[in-house]
Amino acid sequence: MKTINLNKIVLFALSLLVFNACVQDDDFDTPNVDVTDPVINGNIIDIDAVIGNLIQSGEDIITFEETNNFMEGYVISSDEGGNFFEELVLQDKAENPTAGIVVQVDVNPLFTIYDFGRKVYIKLDGLSVAVDNGVVQIGRRDGNELAKIAASEMSETILRTSEVATIVPLEVSISDFSNDLESLYIRLTDVQFNRNDVLGDDLKTFAAEDTDQFDGERVLESCATSSSVILSTSTFSDFKSLLLPANRGSIDGVLTRDFFDEFYTLVINSPEDINFTNEVRCDPIELSCGLASTTGMNNLFADDFESQSTNSLISGNGWTNFIEAGSEGWEAYTQGGTNSSQGVSARVGSFNSGDASTVAWLITPEIDLDANSGVTLNFETSNSFSDGSTLEVLFSNDWDGTEAGITTATWGIITDAYVTQDSDFFGEWFESGNVDLTCGSGQIYIAFKYVGSGQSDFDGTYELDFVSIDAQ
């Protein structure tokens, strides 16, 4: 199915302007009135059946006509905090859900009628379903697009019941993410915000930074697997100016896609959905000696990858090339075009891999810091639109040299080594700097660790070349 994409950015910007103009005060209460359960004179079907109708049709958009079908579901979104706007996210069950869907409604606020946990029925006849912004949505058909259900039609189309269920978050890990989990209320455990956003002098808010446009995107990382996901917060939310919590713990939210359908994001209803009670963060230890002014003449290890066979996994010369998750490892390649002068280099990426998670290690032979003085590290990196993937330079003093021991060893981060950023021009190579290792001790291994989601066509690639470790 093709994703509907007609002037999305313009429509999105206009909707946000309307949102900003209309939302002056969200101090609403759910009306304290008795709810009479609707009488359903038709067929009750589940969300999965609605999605199945769309998939089986092979069409981009389908419209329900004369079916007398009603879809049931539970509300898992709330616009009370301003982080959702003119939409209801429904899932099929209050606990252990299997399918979710978004209902577009031209009404704000919605939580005063369709509160969190409320069971509702959607009268399907006259409505259309399509994939929009990467997720399955329901609305009124407008040509080949989806439009919102009008306010005048809402009460007869979205039928509220008296049942308000306790929604139990579906506990998953980031590596579990797939289309089957979209628009479900999930829980991530043992996660934290990236240290660059919550530690030091440059503390980040949810979505009130100068660079935040429409949404603030903050990296959530798993302490168990090192995988990451973006927490997306609207710049119109009530809590946008709050600082991100620095502890670690669990977080509940709706799994969805970013506006351009490039990667998964998590959206919370309010900061109360974050339960970061563990003050002990899982950040790696750091080796930070600064940059050295000179490079020694005694080479301890070097590789420009020219001896490697292109399009094959990096091997030999003492390297350990380990695939922890997924199917992609470090391979030798020759780049044409802008980077053709570089010759053979090493690269890794989860682009189009289809893997739920990609973790790939390239580890040097052991380096004895005690037996050598003035040890420095140099390398060059480039990227091909790295997007949601990351590359870190790590070290370990206790790895036993076996693949089985990689994930149980203690790995710290070499903070002074520059690794190319996604904002860097993809056609250039960037030097790491002459990284000083002299404040370290003992026998160490140096690892280049790549982490990618593999779910997005745009989860990109890193390249590595001219690795050199030298001593005085």
Coordinates of C-alpha atoms in Angstrom, one line a residue:
M1 CA 0.0 0.0 0.0
K2 CA 1.2 3.5 -0.8
T3 CA 1.2 6.0 2.0
I4 CA -1.2 8.9 1.2
N5 CA 1.0 12.0 0.6
L6 CA -0.8 15.0 -0.9
N7 CA 0.6 18.3 0.4
K8 CA 1.0 16.8 3.8
I9 CA 3.4 19.4 5.1
V10 CA 1.1 22.3 4.2
L11 CA -1.9 20.6 5.8
F12 CA 0.1 19.7 8.9
A13 CA 1.3 23.3 9.3
L14 CA -2.2 24.7 8.9
S15 CA -3.6 22.2 11.4
L16 CA -1.0 23.3 13.9
L17 CA -1.9 27.0 13.4
V18 CA -5.5 26.2 14.0
F19 CA -4.5 24.2 17.1
N20 CA -2.5 27.1 18.5
A21 CA -5.4 29.5 17.9
C22 CA -8.1 27.4 19.4
V23 CA -6.4 26.0 22.5
Q24 CA -6.3 28.8 25.0
D25 CA -7.3 26.9 28.1
D26 CA -7.4 23.1 28.4
D27 CA -8.7 23.1 32.0
F28 CA -11.6 20.8 31.1
D29 CA -13.3 18.1 33.1
T30 CA -15.0 15.1 31.8
P31 CA -18.8 15.8 32.1
N32 CA -20.2 14.0 35.2
V33 CA -23.2 12.5 33.4
D34 CA -24.6 9.1 33.1
V35 CA -23.8 7.3 29.9
T36 CA -26.4 5.2 28.2
D37 CA -24.9 2.3 26.3
P38 CA -25.7 2.5 22.6
V39 CA -27.8 -0.1 21.0
I40 CA -25.8 -1.5 18.1
N41 CA -28.1 -2.6 15.3
G42 CA -25.5 -4.1 13.1
N43 CA -22.4 -6.2 13.0
I44 CA -19.6 -5.6 15.6
I45 CA -16.1 -6.2 14.1
D46 CA -12.7 -5.7 15.5
I47 CA -9.9 -3.3 14.5
D48 CA -7.9 -6.1 12.9
A49 CA -10.8 -6.9 10.6
V50 CA -10.9 -3.3 9.4
I51 CA -7.1 -3.3 8.7
G52 CA -7.6 -6.7 7.0
N53 CA -10.2 -5.2 4.6
L54 CA -7.7 -2.5 3.5
I55 CA -4.8 -5.0 3.0
Q56 CA -7.0 -7.5 1.1
S57 CA -8.3 -4.8 -1.2
G58 CA -4.8 -3.9 -2.5
E59 CA -6.0 -0.3 -2.7
D60 CA -4.6 2.8 -1.1
I61 CA -7.9 3.8 0.4
I62 CA -11.2 2.0 0.8
T63 CA -14.7 3.2 1.9
F64 CA -17.3 1.2 3.9
E65 CA -20.7 1.3 2.3
E66 CA -23.9 -0.5 3.3
T67 CA -22.0 -2.9 5.5
N68 CA -23.9 -2.1 8.7
N69 CA -20.5 -2.8 10.5
F70 CA -19.4 -1.2 13.8
M71 CA -15.8 -1.3 14.9
E72 CA -15.1 -1.5 18.6
G73 CA -12.1 -0.3 20.5
Y74 CA -10.6 1.3 23.6
V75 CA -9.3 4.9 23.7
I76 CA -5.6 5.0 24.5
S77 CA -4.8 8.6 23.6
S78 CA -5.6 11.8 25.5
D79 CA -5.4 15.3 24.2
E80 CA -5.7 16.8 27.7
G81 CA -2.0 17.6 27.8
G82 CA -1.9 18.9 24.2
N83 CA 0.3 16.1 22.8
F84 CA -2.5 14.7 20.6
F85 CA -4.6 16.8 18.4
E86 CA -7.9 16.0 16.7
E87 CA -7.4 12.3 16.7
L88 CA -8.3 9.3 18.8
V89 CA -6.0 6.3 19.0
L90 CA -7.9 3.1 19.6
Q91 CA -6.8 -0.5 20.3
D92 CA -8.8 -3.7 20.3
K93 CA -8.4 -4.8 23.9
A94 CA -7.7 -3.2 27.2
E95 CA -5.0 -5.8 27.9
N96 CA -2.8 -7.7 25.5
P97 CA -4.0 -5.8 22.5
T98 CA -3.2 -7.0 19.0
A99 CA -4.3 -4.2 16.7
G100 CA -4.6 -0.4 16.9
I101 CA -5.9 2.4 14.6
V102 CA -6.2 6.2 14.5
V103 CA -9.5 8.0 14.0
Q104 CA -9.4 11.5 12.7
V105 CA -11.9 13.9 14.2
D106 CA -12.3 17.6 13.6
V107 CA -12.9 18.3 17.3
N108 CA -10.7 19.6 20.1
P109 CA -10.6 18.6 22.9
L110 CA -11.8 15.0 22.7
F111 CA -10.8 13.7 26.2
T112 CA -13.8 15.3 27.8
I113 CA -16.0 12.8 26.0
Y114 CA -13.7 10.1 24.8
D115 CA -11.5 9.7 27.9
F116 CA -8.6 7.3 28.3
G117 CA -9.8 3.7 28.6
R118 CA -13.3 4.5 27.2
K119 CA -14.8 1.8 25.1
V120 CA -16.3 3.1 21.9
Y121 CA -18.0 1.9 18.7
I122 CA -17.2 3.4 15.3
K123 CA -20.1 3.4 12.8
L124 CA -18.1 2.4 9.6
D125 CA -20.5 3.1 6.8
G126 CA -19.5 6.3 5.1
L127 CA -16.0 6.2 6.6
S128 CA -12.8 5.4 4.8
V129 CA -9.6 3.7 5.9
A130 CA -6.1 4.2 4.6
V131 CA -2.4 4.3 5.6
D132 CA -1.5 7.9 6.4
N133 CA 1.9 9.0 7.9
G134 CA 2.8 5.3 8.1
V135 CA -0.1 4.2 10.3
V136 CA -3.6 2.9 9.5
Q137 CA -6.2 5.7 10.0
I138 CA -10.0 6.2 9.6
G139 CA -11.7 9.3 8.4
R140 CA -13.9 10.8 5.7
R141 CA -12.8 10.3 2.1
D142 CA -11.8 13.5 0.3
G143 CA -10.7 12.4 -3.2
N144 CA -7.8 10.1 -2.6
E145 CA -7.1 11.5 0.8
L146 CA -8.5 11.1 4.3
A147 CA -10.3 14.1 5.9
K148 CA -11.4 14.4 9.5
I149 CA -14.9 13.4 10.8
A150 CA -16.8 16.6 11.1
A151 CA -17.9 17.8 14.6
S152 CA -21.5 17.6 13.6
E153 CA -21.2 13.9 12.8
M154 CA -19.0 12.9 15.7
S155 CA -21.7 11.8 18.2
E156 CA -23.5 9.6 15.7
T157 CA -20.3 8.1 14.3
I158 CA -18.2 7.6 17.5
L159 CA -20.6 5.9 20.0
R160 CA -19.4 6.2 23.6
T161 CA -20.2 3.4 26.0
S162 CA -20.3 3.4 29.8
E163 CA -17.3 1.2 30.1
V164 CA -14.0 2.8 31.1
A165 CA -11.4 0.0 31.2
T166 CA -8.1 -0.1 32.9
I167 CA -5.6 0.0 30.1
V168 CA -2.7 -2.3 30.8
P169 CA 0.4 -1.3 28.8
L170 CA 1.8 -4.0 26.5
E171 CA 5.4 -4.5 27.7
V172 CA 7.8 -4.8 24.8
S173 CA 11.4 -4.0 23.9
I174 CA 12.6 -1.6 21.3
S175 CA 13.9 -4.6 19.2
D176 CA 10.3 -5.9 19.1
F177 CA 9.0 -2.9 17.1
S178 CA 7.1 -3.8 14.0
N179 CA 4.0 -2.7 12.1
D180 CA 1.9 -5.0 14.3
L181 CA 2.6 -2.8 17.3
E182 CA 1.7 0.5 15.7
S183 CA -1.0 2.5 17.5
L184 CA -0.8 0.3 20.6
Y185 CA -0.3 1.4 24.2
I186 CA 3.1 0.0 25.1
R187 CA 5.6 0.0 28.0
L188 CA 9.3 0.2 27.7
T189 CA 11.2 -0.8 30.8
D190 CA 14.8 0.0 32.0
V191 CA 15.2 2.9 29.6
Q192 CA 16.7 6.4 30.0
F193 CA 17.2 9.6 28.0
N194 CA 20.5 10.0 26.3
R195 CA 23.2 11.5 28.6
N196 CA 23.8 14.4 26.2
D197 CA 20.2 15.6 26.9
V198 CA 20.0 15.3 30.6
L199 CA 23.5 15.6 32.1
G200 CA 25.9 18.5 32.2
D201 CA 25.1 22.1 31.4
D202 CA 23.0 21.7 28.3
L203 CA 19.8 20.2 29.8
K204 CA 17.0 19.6 27.3
T205 CA 13.3 20.1 27.6
F206 CA 10.7 17.9 26.1
A207 CA 10.0 20.2 23.2
A208 CA 11.0 23.8 23.9
E209 CA 14.4 24.1 22.3
D210 CA 15.2 26.7 19.6
T211 CA 15.7 23.8 17.1
D212 CA 12.3 22.2 17.8
Q213 CA 9.8 22.6 15.0
F214 CA 6.4 21.0 15.4
D215 CA 7.9 18.3 17.6
G216 CA 10.7 17.8 20.0
E217 CA 12.5 14.5 19.3
R218 CA 14.6 13.1 22.2
V219 CA 16.5 9.8 22.2
L220 CA 15.3 7.1 24.6
E221 CA 17.9 4.3 25.0
S222 CA 17.5 0.8 26.5
C223 CA 19.9 -0.1 29.3
A224 CA 19.5 -3.8 28.5
T225 CA 20.2 -3.7 24.7
S226 CA 21.6 -0.3 23.9
S227 CA 18.9 0.1 21.2
S228 CA 17.1 3.4 21.0
V229 CA 13.8 5.1 20.0
I230 CA 12.7 8.7 19.6
L231 CA 10.2 10.2 22.1
S232 CA 8.2 12.7 20.1
T233 CA 6.5 15.6 21.9
S234 CA 4.4 18.3 20.3
T235 CA 5.7 21.9 20.6
F236 CA 2.0 22.7 21.5
S237 CA 1.9 20.4 24.5
D238 CA 1.4 21.8 28.0
F239 CA 4.6 20.1 29.2
K240 CA 6.9 21.0 26.4
S241 CA 9.0 23.3 28.7
L242 CA 9.6 20.7 31.4
L243 CA 13.2 19.3 31.6
L244 CA 13.6 15.7 30.7
P245 CA 14.1 13.4 33.7
A246 CA 17.6 12.2 34.2
N247 CA 16.9 8.9 36.0
R248 CA 16.0 5.6 34.4
G249 CA 12.9 3.4 34.6
S250 CA 9.7 2.7 32.5
I251 CA 7.7 4.7 30.1
D252 CA 4.2 4.2 28.7
G253 CA 3.0 5.6 25.4
V254 CA 1.5 5.1 21.9
L255 CA 3.9 3.6 19.4
T256 CA 3.6 5.4 16.0
R257 CA 5.7 6.7 13.1
D258 CA 7.2 10.1 12.6
F259 CA 5.4 12.6 10.3
F260 CA 7.5 11.5 7.3
D261 CA 7.1 7.8 8.1
E262 CA 10.9 7.3 8.4
F263 CA 11.2 5.8 11.9
Y264 CA 9.2 4.7 14.9
T265 CA 8.4 7.2 17.6
L266 CA 6.8 7.0 21.1
V267 CA 4.2 9.6 22.1
I268 CA 3.1 10.0 25.7
N269 CA -0.2 11.4 27.0
S270 CA 1.5 13.3 29.8
P271 CA 4.7 13.2 31.9
E272 CA 2.9 11.1 34.4
D273 CA 3.4 8.2 31.9
I274 CA 7.1 8.3 32.8
N275 CA 8.2 6.4 35.9
F276 CA 11.9 7.0 36.1
T277 CA 12.6 6.1 39.8
N278 CA 16.0 4.5 39.5
E279 CA 18.7 7.1 40.2
V280 CA 21.5 4.9 38.9
R281 CA 21.9 5.5 35.2
C282 CA 23.4 2.9 32.8
D283 CA 25.8 5.3 31.0
P284 CA 29.1 3.7 30.0
I285 CA 32.2 4.7 31.8
E286 CA 34.3 7.3 30.0
L287 CA 37.9 7.5 28.8
S288 CA 38.6 11.1 28.3
C289 CA 42.2 12.1 28.0
G290 CA 41.7 14.9 25.5
L291 CA 43.6 15.2 22.2
A292 CA 47.3 14.7 22.0
S293 CA 49.6 17.3 20.3
T294 CA 51.9 14.7 18.7
T295 CA 51.6 11.2 17.3
G296 CA 54.3 8.6 18.1
M297 CA 56.4 6.9 15.5
N298 CA 55.8 3.4 16.9
N299 CA 52.7 1.9 15.2
L300 CA 50.9 -0.6 17.3
F301 CA 48.0 -1.3 14.9
A302 CA 46.9 0.1 11.5
D303 CA 44.4 -0.8 8.8
D304 CA 43.4 1.1 5.7
F305 CA 41.3 -1.9 4.5
E306 CA 43.0 -2.0 1.1
S307 CA 43.8 -5.7 1.5
Q308 CA 40.2 -6.6 2.2
S309 CA 38.0 -8.2 -0.4
T310 CA 35.2 -5.8 -1.3
N311 CA 31.6 -6.7 -0.5
S312 CA 32.9 -9.3 2.0
L313 CA 32.9 -9.1 5.8
I314 CA 36.1 -7.5 7.3
S315 CA 38.4 -10.3 8.5
G316 CA 42.0 -10.8 9.4
N317 CA 44.6 -8.3 10.7
G318 CA 43.4 -9.1 14.3
W319 CA 39.9 -7.7 13.8
T320 CA 36.9 -9.2 15.5
N321 CA 33.8 -8.7 13.4
F322 CA 30.8 -9.6 15.5
I323 CA 27.1 -9.4 14.6
E324 CA 25.2 -9.2 18.0
A325 CA 21.8 -8.6 16.5
G326 CA 20.4 -8.7 12.9
S327 CA 22.2 -9.8 9.8
E328 CA 24.5 -6.9 9.0
G329 CA 28.2 -6.8 9.9
W330 CA 31.2 -4.6 8.9
E331 CA 32.2 -5.2 5.3
A332 CA 34.8 -3.9 2.9
Y333 CA 33.5 -1.7 0.1
T334 CA 34.7 0.8 -2.6
Q335 CA 32.6 3.9 -2.9
G336 CA 32.1 5.6 -6.2
G337 CA 31.3 9.2 -6.9
T338 CA 32.3 11.7 -4.2
N339 CA 34.2 9.3 -2.0
S340 CA 35.9 7.3 -4.8
S341 CA 39.3 8.6 -3.9
Q342 CA 39.1 6.9 -0.5
G343 CA 39.8 3.4 -2.0
V344 CA 38.6 0.4 0.1
S345 CA 36.9 1.2 3.4
A346 CA 34.8 -0.5 6.0
R347 CA 31.1 0.1 6.3
V348 CA 28.1 -1.1 8.2
G349 CA 24.4 -0.2 7.9
S350 CA 20.9 -1.5 8.5
F351 CA 19.4 0.2 5.4
N352 CA 16.7 -2.1 4.0
S353 CA 17.9 -5.0 6.1
G354 CA 14.4 -5.8 7.4
D355 CA 16.0 -6.6 10.8
A356 CA 14.1 -5.5 13.9
S357 CA 17.5 -4.5 15.4
T358 CA 21.0 -4.3 14.1
V359 CA 24.1 -4.3 16.4
A360 CA 27.5 -4.8 14.8
W361 CA 30.9 -4.7 16.4
L362 CA 34.4 -4.2 14.8
I363 CA 37.1 -4.7 17.5
T364 CA 40.8 -4.2 17.3
P365 CA 43.4 -6.5 18.7
E366 CA 44.5 -6.0 22.3
I367 CA 46.6 -2.9 23.0
D368 CA 48.9 -2.8 26.0
L369 CA 48.8 0.8 27.5
D370 CA 51.1 -0.1 30.3
A371 CA 53.9 -1.3 28.1
N372 CA 53.7 1.7 25.8
S373 CA 53.8 5.5 26.3
G374 CA 52.0 8.3 24.5
V375 CA 49.4 6.0 22.9
T376 CA 47.0 7.7 20.5
L377 CA 44.1 6.7 18.3
N378 CA 43.3 8.1 14.9
F379 CA 40.6 7.1 12.3
E380 CA 38.2 8.7 9.8
T381 CA 34.5 8.3 9.4
S382 CA 31.8 9.2 6.9
N383 CA 28.1 8.4 6.7
S384 CA 25.3 7.8 4.2
F385 CA 22.4 9.5 5.9
S386 CA 22.9 7.8 9.2
D387 CA 19.5 9.0 10.6
G388 CA 18.3 6.7 13.4
S389 CA 21.5 4.7 13.6
T390 CA 24.5 5.4 15.9
L391 CA 28.2 4.6 15.9
E392 CA 30.2 4.7 19.1
V393 CA 33.9 4.2 19.8
L394 CA 34.2 2.0 22.9
F395 CA 37.0 0.4 25.0
S396 CA 37.2 -2.6 27.3
N397 CA 39.8 -3.7 29.9
D398 CA 38.0 -7.0 30.7
W399 CA 36.9 -8.5 27.4
D400 CA 38.3 -12.0 27.2
G401 CA 38.8 -11.9 23.4
T402 CA 35.9 -14.2 22.5
E403 CA 32.7 -13.4 20.7
A404 CA 30.7 -15.0 23.5
G405 CA 32.3 -12.5 25.9
I406 CA 31.6 -9.3 24.0
T407 CA 28.1 -8.6 25.4
T408 CA 29.1 -9.5 29.0
A409 CA 32.3 -7.4 29.0
T410 CA 32.4 -3.9 30.5
W411 CA 32.6 -1.3 27.7
G412 CA 33.3 2.3 28.2
I413 CA 33.1 5.2 25.7
I414 CA 36.1 7.1 24.3
T415 CA 34.5 10.5 24.4
D416 CA 37.1 12.6 22.7
A417 CA 37.0 10.7 19.4
Y418 CA 34.9 12.6 16.8
V419 CA 32.5 10.4 14.9
T420 CA 30.7 11.9 11.9
Q421 CA 27.2 13.2 12.6
D422 CA 24.1 12.8 10.5
S423 CA 24.2 16.6 9.9
D424 CA 27.7 16.2 8.3
F425 CA 27.9 16.2 4.5
F426 CA 27.7 12.5 3.4
G427 CA 30.3 13.0 0.7
E428 CA 33.2 14.0 3.1
W429 CA 35.4 12.1 5.6
F430 CA 35.9 13.4 9.0
E431 CA 39.0 12.9 11.2
S432 CA 38.6 11.6 14.7
G433 CA 41.3 13.9 16.0
N434 CA 44.5 12.6 17.6
V435 CA 42.8 10.9 20.5
D436 CA 45.0 10.6 23.6
L437 CA 44.7 7.3 25.4
T438 CA 47.4 7.9 28.0
C439 CA 45.0 8.3 31.0
G440 CA 43.9 4.7 30.4
S441 CA 45.7 1.7 31.8
G442 CA 46.2 -2.0 31.3
Q443 CA 45.4 -4.0 28.2
I444 CA 42.5 -2.6 26.2
Y445 CA 40.5 -3.4 23.1
I446 CA 38.9 -0.6 21.0
A447 CA 35.6 -1.3 19.4
F448 CA 33.5 0.5 16.7
K449 CA 29.9 -0.4 17.7
Y450 CA 27.0 0.3 15.3
V451 CA 23.4 0.2 16.4
G452 CA 20.5 0.6 14.0
S453 CA 16.8 -0.2 14.0
G454 CA 16.6 -1.7 10.6
Q455 CA 12.9 -0.8 10.3
S456 CA 13.2 2.4 8.2
D457 CA 14.4 2.7 4.7
F458 CA 16.4 5.6 5.9
D459 CA 18.2 3.9 8.8
G460 CA 21.6 4.5 7.3
T461 CA 25.2 3.6 7.0
Y462 CA 28.5 4.5 8.6
E463 CA 31.9 4.2 6.9
L464 CA 35.3 3.8 8.6
D465 CA 38.9 4.1 7.3
F466 CA 42.6 4.7 8.2
V467 CA 42.5 3.3 11.7
S468 CA 45.8 3.8 13.4
I469 CA 47.0 3.3 17.0
D470 CA 50.5 4.6 17.7
A471 CA 52.9 5.1 20.6
Q472 CA 56.0 7.1 21.4

